[in-house]
Each structure stands twice: as structure tokens, then as C-alpha cells.
Amino acid sequence: MSENETVKKTVRTDNSRGIVNAFRGSAKYRRHPKFPIRGAFSPFQLQPVCLAPVFGGETVEKVNVNLKLVSSRLKNSLSGFWHEFYCFYIPLISFDDMYLDLAKFSSDSTINNVDSYCESVESGKKLNYYHRSGINYIKRCLKSVTETYFRPRENNVAVSWDKYTYKGLPICHVQSKGYIQDFLPDEEIEQSVEETAESEQYKTWEKLYAEGSTAFSFSDYMRYFGFDIERIKEEKVKLREPYPPELLGFHRSYQMPRDHYDISTGKYVSNLKFDYNSMLCYRRKRKYLNHPGFVLSLMVLRPKVYAKDQLGTFTSYMSDLNLFQPDVLRSDYNHSVRIFEKNKGVYSGRDSEYMIDFADLYRNGEQFVSVSDEKDPYSFVGNSVNFGKSAYASSEDIASLFMDSGHSFFYDGLADIQFKSRVVSSDEQKRLSFDYKYYSIDPTTNEVKPKDSATVAPIEKTITGTAGEIMLDGHEKKVYEDRLKGFDAQYDPLLYKPYAGALWAFPAKGTTVVPKGVKRKDVPGYIEKPDFRYGE
């Protein structure tokens, strides 16, 4: 069976079962969207690469991105970049401020209070997302992903997604391995699947309803215990736990700068240039999607950086012999932790006292910058930033990595996503019939317009010939146009002109194609080398 071939099944679409059951009973089909992608971004930015809507009940089989990336001129030609590519699944119900209104929609299926979720960008204003008006799903998906995977949690609440930004987009952690890491959230992404956690009240009602112990709806069940569901919805009291986005795939590679000769300056300069082609969610990593939503792809480039506020090695402060005894460090966490006053210890420029865990020094090590006969060794390190308390690079530090201002990275490529879906493919004939039904050509401007806006004047034309000839001419024209479009149109001239010698010109009039059903002896003698393409 070919990729686009469907299996015929009887689909029940009556109102008693509803759209969902009809969707589940329809034939399997693979939809395969392919589209171009292009963009520009800077280091540490969480760059949206593509956003694709998905249905509930689909299976994402692969996400393949093929792109070419180049950067502006780098100041440091020795240090590389970590290139990271992520693919997330964000269901609609993960939008905490929208999920209640998604269940309440008007008669025309419009989301309830849709105007409150729409955002419009004024003309001439800078764009941070590929968005002009309507619901900015790119921003909403990026917010959900950033707070779940790229932000620390304080008192079990994620830090705001837009607390750390650069040029309008959120940025990620510098993620430099070192002993400072344990006092900052570990933001290495783990590929885990989290299920929806419904409220205990809903689980209890669902069990009773499945057993046939109650005929109440969930609203009536809650009202029986004194809860008004409509009032709860109005006050937006959640009946379930948040549904976070899921990581479908992750790919990471290390890229080194390349040197090239700059004719304008006569010097060698460095920049980043590489091709990326990776397939995620493939084979055993396919993912079944329970809810409608979106598939979002993100790209991050993390430069290898040094903490320029570290003025020395931490081994100089190992004056306690307990720090050399692994049993002591393992038995009591307090033995390995030291508190330093601000502007003392290895770090400078701190606003307050800070803590360092010496056990991390054994686990992860520390950076080591050795430059002799210099007051500031980081004057030779072009890719050093101030980690600070947050370990997020500042705007000045990010801009200092490049010789040119503006965007740092530019890419162009193609996105190729494959879904195993229940959506039946709409063929070309159905699409054309839909277009012709609602659109027409304005004879004065030759523009395709909706029929209510196209002023079609009556065309006067003198028609000559018999009724059979006119019908045959229309039939030939229709078959001719359909076959040029690739359709398998059936030609039957004898239905309109049932006598020997009827010829049909395909693909242009004047050829010697003999229609099916005409015998060789009945072909007129003036026809040389008749073509019995459709048989006698």
C-alpha cells in the first residue's frame, strides 16, 4: 500500500455518535506537510523554528528539519557552540488561561471570549514572532515550554518566562558545567511523559458513571455536594492539575568556528557555518497525541563561555581536611558547603553573600584560565560573560561575542513533518469544486473574487451547430481540461455523436486519435495512420 493510499471503512457520522467517534472510525491516512523555514536570532535565545497544528488522536511519526546556518563575525575563533534542537507537543489544554473557554464555544464554533486572547501588532512595530493579528499561539506555546523546561522554580512556582530576555525572545541558562551548578536549577531536559492529572472529584464521578452507579452528569454530581460548576468556571477555579508540554525529541551537537579571508580588510575572520539535518520522533520514538494542540520546534545556540567574574581557582580555599574525606562529604551536606561574603572568595561583583559546594568541585570540576604576566586573564578570552547570581548572560555580554551588531545567526531550510492521521485527504477535484462554487472571475479585471463581490456581466455568444455537436464539443473540452490537470477523465464521444468517423483531438485539435468503439473499416480514408489509442 502506498503512503497516500487509504483503507475503505464504513464511517458512522450520525449526530448520535458525534464528530469524535466518526473521526476515530475513519480510515487511516498519513498527512505529510512540508514547508520552508527561515529566520535570524542570537545566542541563548529560544528561537521558534516552526509551529504545526495537530488533531487529537494523531500520531507524530517524524519531524525532520534540514537547514543551513551561518553567523556574523566572531571575536573568538577557538571556542565553539552547542547547537540544540528541540521538538515539543503543546496541547491546547496546557494554556491555563484558555482551557475553560475552549470548552465553551458559540454556535459557529468560535472559542468563548476569543477577543480577549487576540493580539494585534501595530503597523511599523517590530515583530518578535511570526504574528500579525488573532491568537498568538507561537507566543503561548513558547511561554509554556520556557516556564516548564528552561526556568528555575521558586517555592514550586516557575520563574516568569520573560524575566530573562534578549531582543524580545526569552533566553536560556548558560549551562556551563561547574561547581556553581548545584545552587542553580538543573535544566538538563529529561524526556519524560507526564499524564494529565484530573481532580479527585472527577475521578470518583468517572468511576461511578462507568460502573453505572450514577446517571448524574459531572455538573449534577458536583452540585449534589454543594458545588456549582458554572460558578466555578466563572471564577476559573481549576478542576485539574496543569497539563505541561511534552518533549518529543532532542538533538545536540558541537560546532566549531571556521576561518575565511575577508577581502575588504585583508585579514582572516571567523564565523560559524554548518548544515543541520536530523530526524526526531522516528520509529520507536513516535508519539500518540491525546489532545489537539501544536507541535513546536525550538533551536538554541549556546556558546562555550567562561565566567569572567571568577578570579581564581577554588582549590585555594580547601583549608578544611574534611573536604578531602569522601565519607564525610557524603554523610553530611553541611561539611561541603562554604559561605563567602560578597566580593570575597573567587567571585567578584556579588551583591550579597554566596554559597559554594565543594562536592561539586569533585563532580564537575571548574574552569581554569591561565595567562601569565597579565592583570586580567579574561582580556585574552573573547567569550567570557558574568554568570552572576542567575547564570543568565546579560545583553551586553551576548553582544560582546560578535564583531557586528544586529542578529548573530541566520538560517534557511525546510521542515518535513509526518503524521498518522484520521483526516481524509481532499483530492483536487473536490478542492476545485469548492473554489468554483464560492469564487468567480471578474471579467473586467480578470481577478478571482468571491461571487458576491464579482460583477459578472452576461456574455452574448452566437452558438452554431446541432445539439449533439454542441454537447460533444462541451464534453471534449471538459475531458481535455481535466486530463491536463492530471485527472483520469473518461471520454465517450459515441454518447453524443453516435456515428462512425467521430474524432476527438487530444491534447490539441487536429490529431488522429480514433475514439473507442469505431472500427478500422469505418475510419474515413483521408485519415493517415489512425491512432486507436483507446481500442477499436
XYZ file of C-alpha atoms in Angstrom, residues 54-505:
452
model
C -2.268 18.724 15.337
C -5.505 16.838 15.939
C -6.298 14.718 18.941
C -5.851 11.045 18.088
C -2.964 11.551 15.677
C 0.499 10.005 15.868
C 3.540 12.095 15.030
C 5.867 9.750 13.138
C 8.768 12.023 12.306
C 9.941 15.624 12.491
C 12.751 16.277 10.055
C 14.431 19.685 9.767
C 17.064 20.388 7.149
C 18.678 23.815 7.316
C 21.865 25.751 6.707
C 23.110 28.177 9.362
C 25.712 30.940 9.203
C 26.731 33.538 11.763
C 28.166 37.014 11.746
C 31.851 37.523 12.532
C 33.041 36.093 15.854
C 35.561 37.681 18.178
C 36.856 34.324 19.356
C 37.976 31.795 16.763
C 38.828 28.989 19.212
C 35.620 28.321 21.141
C 32.642 26.579 19.618
C 28.887 26.481 20.118
C 26.455 23.871 21.346
C 23.666 23.600 18.784
C 20.463 22.237 20.339
C 17.213 21.387 18.589
C 14.000 20.605 20.474
C 10.578 19.385 19.418
C 7.653 19.856 21.842
C 3.989 18.868 21.884
C 1.782 21.545 23.465
C -1.906 20.578 23.864
C -4.497 23.331 23.915
C -5.471 22.455 27.477
C -1.977 23.429 28.654
C -2.926 27.104 28.216
C -4.098 27.752 31.767
C -5.930 30.978 30.973
C -7.756 29.488 27.969
C -8.659 25.897 28.720
C -12.018 26.681 30.340
C -13.093 28.898 27.442
C -12.042 26.216 24.963
C -14.852 24.008 26.253
C -17.428 26.778 25.893
C -17.881 27.914 22.302
C -20.583 29.674 20.331
C -22.877 28.206 17.699
C -20.299 28.914 14.984
C -17.595 27.029 16.980
C -15.759 30.209 17.948
C -13.790 29.987 21.210
C -15.540 31.719 24.076
C -14.125 35.207 24.827
C -11.856 34.860 21.811
C -11.348 38.623 21.564
C -9.636 38.668 24.952
C -6.956 36.272 23.671
C -6.273 38.036 20.380
C -3.258 40.262 19.922
C -2.736 42.765 17.126
C 0.596 44.237 16.085
C 0.536 47.860 15.017
C 1.846 48.717 11.580
C 5.546 49.568 11.622
C 6.153 47.963 15.013
C 8.957 45.440 15.424
C 7.872 41.801 15.383
C 9.119 39.275 17.914
C 7.021 36.450 16.467
C 5.603 35.480 13.097
C 2.294 37.071 14.067
C 0.155 39.969 12.909
C -3.285 39.525 14.499
C -5.532 36.894 16.070
C -4.428 34.469 18.791
C -0.649 34.433 19.114
C -0.218 30.684 19.564
C 3.534 30.937 18.939
C 3.960 33.156 21.977
C 1.658 30.994 24.089
C 3.469 27.777 23.181
C 6.868 29.357 23.775
C 5.723 30.653 27.170
C 4.511 27.216 28.235
C 7.715 25.487 27.098
C 10.021 28.104 28.623
C 8.426 28.010 32.061
C 8.385 24.196 32.090
C 11.855 23.365 30.776
C 14.038 26.493 30.798
C 13.208 28.316 34.022
C 14.038 27.549 37.682
C 11.292 27.094 40.241
C 10.995 29.230 43.357
C 8.562 27.998 46.020
C 7.314 25.428 43.499
C 6.393 28.211 41.052
C 8.334 28.669 37.825
C 10.148 31.954 37.319
C 8.378 34.106 34.746
C 9.255 33.128 31.198
C 10.032 36.737 30.189
C 12.231 37.564 33.192
C 15.356 36.822 31.154
C 15.062 38.047 27.563
C 17.230 39.351 24.759
C 15.789 41.318 21.840
C 12.248 40.234 22.563
C 12.816 36.482 22.989
C 13.444 34.519 26.209
C 16.967 33.230 26.745
C 18.178 30.026 28.362
C 20.789 29.241 31.006
C 24.464 29.467 30.020
C 24.706 25.810 31.099
C 28.422 25.892 31.808
C 29.491 22.856 33.828
C 30.953 23.874 37.150
C 30.552 23.755 40.897
C 28.088 26.650 40.776
C 25.521 24.423 39.105
C 24.034 22.814 42.215
C 22.968 26.195 43.527
C 21.135 26.818 40.292
C 18.365 24.621 38.882
C 19.496 21.699 36.830
C 17.937 22.474 33.451
C 19.041 19.412 31.582
C 15.913 18.230 29.831
C 14.688 14.730 30.633
C 12.485 13.052 28.075
C 9.564 12.070 30.231
C 5.875 11.721 29.571
C 3.543 13.314 32.078
C -0.093 12.269 32.079
C -2.988 14.561 32.778
C -3.823 14.619 36.466
C -7.566 15.134 36.822
C -9.113 16.223 40.087
C -10.047 13.551 42.621
C -13.709 14.569 42.365
C -13.694 13.975 38.628
C -12.003 10.570 39.008
C -14.591 9.494 41.574
C -17.502 10.551 39.367
C -15.928 8.906 36.310
C -15.615 5.586 38.164
C -19.224 5.694 39.401
C -20.517 6.626 35.960
C -18.554 3.814 34.289
C -19.958 1.278 36.768
C -23.498 2.518 36.184
C -23.849 3.566 39.819
C -24.928 7.086 38.883
C -26.649 8.721 35.941
C -25.662 12.216 37.036
C -23.513 14.353 34.808
C -20.366 15.686 36.413
C -22.050 19.077 36.875
C -25.039 17.479 38.650
C -22.709 15.290 40.700
C -20.759 18.302 41.954
C -23.945 20.308 42.506
C -25.238 17.467 44.700
C -22.303 18.115 47.036
C -22.884 21.863 47.004
C -20.588 22.909 44.163
C -21.930 24.991 41.276
C -19.902 24.140 38.188
C -20.944 27.270 36.322
C -19.852 29.418 39.236
C -16.577 27.525 39.428
C -15.966 28.128 35.729
C -16.733 31.820 36.073
C -14.261 32.122 38.914
C -11.810 29.972 36.919
C -11.225 27.513 39.739
C -9.312 24.619 38.199
C -10.697 21.105 38.437
C -7.454 19.501 37.303
C -3.708 19.869 37.576
C -1.794 21.729 34.839
C -1.027 19.749 31.687
C 2.578 20.590 30.785
C 4.052 20.378 27.279
C 5.910 17.203 26.336
C 9.350 16.868 24.803
C 9.056 14.743 21.660
C 12.683 14.853 20.572
C 16.041 16.460 21.294
C 19.295 16.642 19.325
C 22.568 18.256 20.353
C 25.862 18.743 18.511
C 29.021 20.798 18.943
C 30.042 23.147 16.141
C 33.400 24.878 15.732
C 34.033 28.235 14.003
C 35.608 28.384 10.564
C 38.163 30.907 9.315
C 37.840 32.665 5.987
C 39.636 35.515 4.255
C 37.915 38.902 4.304
C 38.815 40.765 1.121
C 37.635 44.135 2.468
C 40.011 44.071 5.455
C 42.707 41.743 4.176
C 42.515 39.638 7.328
C 41.182 36.261 8.347
C 37.926 36.340 10.274
C 35.926 33.586 11.957
C 32.274 32.712 11.811
C 30.011 29.730 12.375
C 28.742 27.836 9.340
C 27.230 24.355 9.254
C 24.411 22.215 7.855
C 21.840 20.613 10.124
C 19.739 17.603 9.156
C 18.247 15.481 11.902
C 15.127 13.333 12.196
C 13.253 13.333 15.507
C 10.268 11.254 16.711
C 11.249 8.465 14.315
C 10.407 4.750 14.567
C 10.231 3.778 18.261
C 10.099 7.405 19.322
C 6.736 8.028 17.687
C 4.239 9.794 19.898
C 0.467 9.395 20.098
C -1.208 12.760 20.688
C -4.190 12.619 23.018
C -5.404 16.184 22.589
C -5.500 18.790 19.822
C -2.747 21.343 20.021
C 0.539 22.232 18.367
C 3.984 20.826 17.632
C 6.634 23.473 18.268
C 10.282 23.227 17.203
C 12.895 25.313 19.010
C 16.544 25.961 18.235
C 19.201 27.190 20.671
C 22.872 28.017 20.190
C 24.817 28.115 23.445
C 28.379 29.409 23.051
C 31.087 27.873 25.167
C 31.661 30.665 27.676
C 33.821 31.397 30.705
C 32.788 33.148 33.920
C 34.882 36.302 33.866
C 33.887 37.175 37.437
C 35.856 34.145 38.701
C 39.265 35.487 39.671
C 40.973 32.290 40.816
C 40.762 28.586 41.457
C 38.610 27.299 44.250
C 41.209 24.790 45.360
C 42.902 27.675 47.197
C 40.080 27.588 49.760
C 40.298 23.881 50.617
C 41.709 24.504 54.088
C 39.441 22.013 55.882
C 40.643 18.399 55.887
C 37.027 17.243 55.812
C 36.964 18.377 52.195
C 39.452 15.603 51.391
C 37.396 12.820 53.004
C 34.662 11.393 50.775
C 32.833 9.655 53.636
C 32.432 12.956 55.448
C 31.258 14.781 52.338
C 28.776 12.012 51.587
C 27.393 11.744 55.134
C 26.673 15.403 55.809
C 25.847 18.022 53.230
C 26.920 20.864 55.532
C 30.558 19.723 55.529
C 30.970 20.522 51.838
C 29.180 23.893 51.751
C 31.018 27.155 52.421
C 29.515 30.626 52.652
C 31.511 33.608 51.351
C 30.894 37.286 51.874
C 30.271 39.456 48.849
C 33.392 40.456 46.916
C 35.359 37.771 48.746
C 36.387 34.335 47.618
C 36.808 33.540 43.948
C 33.914 35.660 42.710
C 33.848 39.437 42.402
C 30.976 41.836 41.999
C 28.428 39.877 44.023
C 25.587 41.833 45.614
C 25.378 39.594 48.659
C 26.983 36.549 50.241
C 27.004 33.330 48.236
C 27.458 29.597 48.847
C 29.697 27.090 47.101
C 29.552 23.300 47.396
C 32.994 21.705 47.272
C 31.414 18.359 46.409
C 30.563 19.869 43.018
C 34.231 20.617 42.550
C 34.878 16.861 42.680
C 31.900 16.022 40.465
C 32.104 18.689 37.776
C 35.451 20.403 38.119
C 35.978 24.096 37.453
C 37.138 26.297 34.618
C 40.866 27.004 34.502
C 42.194 30.128 32.770
C 45.971 30.520 32.883
C 47.596 33.568 31.274
C 50.986 34.665 32.622
C 52.135 38.243 33.183
C 48.654 39.767 32.933
C 46.419 41.546 35.441
C 43.211 40.393 33.763
C 43.460 36.973 32.065
C 39.999 37.450 30.524
C 41.293 40.194 28.269
C 42.525 37.266 26.138
C 39.237 35.359 26.386
C 36.762 36.754 23.873
C 33.844 34.639 25.019
C 33.628 35.385 28.744
C 30.468 36.561 30.496
C 29.394 37.424 34.011
C 27.431 34.472 35.352
C 26.203 36.437 38.337
C 23.586 35.046 40.668
C 21.239 33.992 37.892
C 23.698 32.344 35.479
C 21.898 34.040 32.576
C 24.051 36.102 30.255
C 23.340 39.831 30.087
C 22.529 41.686 26.871
C 25.941 43.360 26.911
C 27.718 40.014 27.288
C 25.794 38.455 24.399
C 26.547 41.391 22.118
C 30.239 41.270 23.068
C 30.694 37.830 21.465
C 30.405 39.213 17.915
C 32.116 41.889 15.878
C 28.913 43.068 14.196
C 25.697 44.386 15.696
C 22.238 43.050 14.919
C 21.245 39.418 14.629
C 24.021 36.882 15.129
C 22.738 33.764 13.317
C 20.861 33.321 10.047
C 19.331 30.101 8.753
C 17.258 28.820 5.859
C 15.836 25.364 5.273
C 12.855 23.027 5.090
C 10.661 21.373 7.711
C 9.207 17.933 6.976
C 6.661 16.506 9.438
C 4.707 13.276 9.060
C 1.556 12.362 10.974
C -0.513 9.205 11.019
C -3.917 10.804 10.978
C -7.631 10.130 10.622
C -8.081 13.078 8.294
C -9.172 12.056 4.813
C -7.197 13.760 2.070
C -9.180 16.212 -0.023
C -8.489 15.493 -3.678
C -8.014 18.128 -6.334
C -11.467 17.765 -7.832
C -13.166 18.462 -4.501
C -10.922 21.437 -3.904
C -11.609 22.872 -7.333
C -15.339 22.345 -6.996
C -15.226 24.200 -3.678
C -13.269 27.065 -5.209
C -15.547 27.342 -8.206
C -18.599 27.213 -6.001
C -17.633 30.237 -3.944
C -15.387 32.177 -6.330
C -15.635 33.508 -9.853
C -13.552 35.580 -12.254
C -14.359 39.248 -12.653
C -14.454 39.787 -16.465
C -13.461 43.446 -16.137
C -10.303 42.909 -14.045
C -9.664 39.166 -14.599
C -9.272 38.768 -10.827
C -10.611 35.861 -8.788
C -13.123 37.276 -6.321
C -15.914 35.962 -4.108
C -19.121 35.708 -6.049
C -20.850 38.386 -4.038
C -18.142 40.908 -4.979
C -17.612 39.910 -8.607
C -19.884 41.704 -11.045
C -20.382 39.156 -13.799
C -21.975 40.624 -16.901
C -23.921 38.306 -19.231
C -21.880 37.121 -22.215
C -23.692 37.114 -25.541
C -22.477 34.443 -27.953
C -23.919 33.005 -31.134
C -23.938 29.214 -30.958
C -23.971 27.257 -34.204
C -24.312 23.543 -34.824
C -26.679 20.801 -33.840
C -27.480 19.927 -30.262
C -25.360 16.771 -30.478
C -22.362 18.680 -31.831
C -22.663 21.297 -29.103
C -22.846 18.642 -26.389
C -19.901 16.740 -27.870
C -17.844 19.912 -28.051
C -18.531 20.643 -24.378
C -17.709 17.054 -23.436
C -14.396 17.188 -25.327
C -13.483 20.476 -23.694
C -14.225 19.131 -20.212
C -12.201 15.937 -20.744
C -9.351 17.915 -22.273
C -9.118 20.300 -19.294
C -9.431 17.509 -16.719
C -6.674 15.413 -18.310
C -4.343 18.371 -18.447
C -4.871 18.673 -14.679
C -3.967 15.016 -14.228
C -7.442 13.571 -13.713
C -8.494 10.256 -15.214
C -11.471 11.656 -17.132
C -13.448 9.172 -19.240
C -14.044 10.156 -22.875
C -17.164 8.767 -24.551
C -17.910 10.593 -27.846
C -20.360 7.993 -29.113
C -22.733 9.028 -26.366
C -23.115 12.413 -28.023
C -22.240 11.720 -31.659
C -23.033 8.057 -32.388
C -21.781 7.623 -35.916
C -18.561 6.379 -37.486
C -15.753 8.808 -38.092
C -16.183 10.789 -34.853
C -12.740 12.065 -33.893
C -11.522 13.626 -30.704
C -8.461 15.866 -30.591
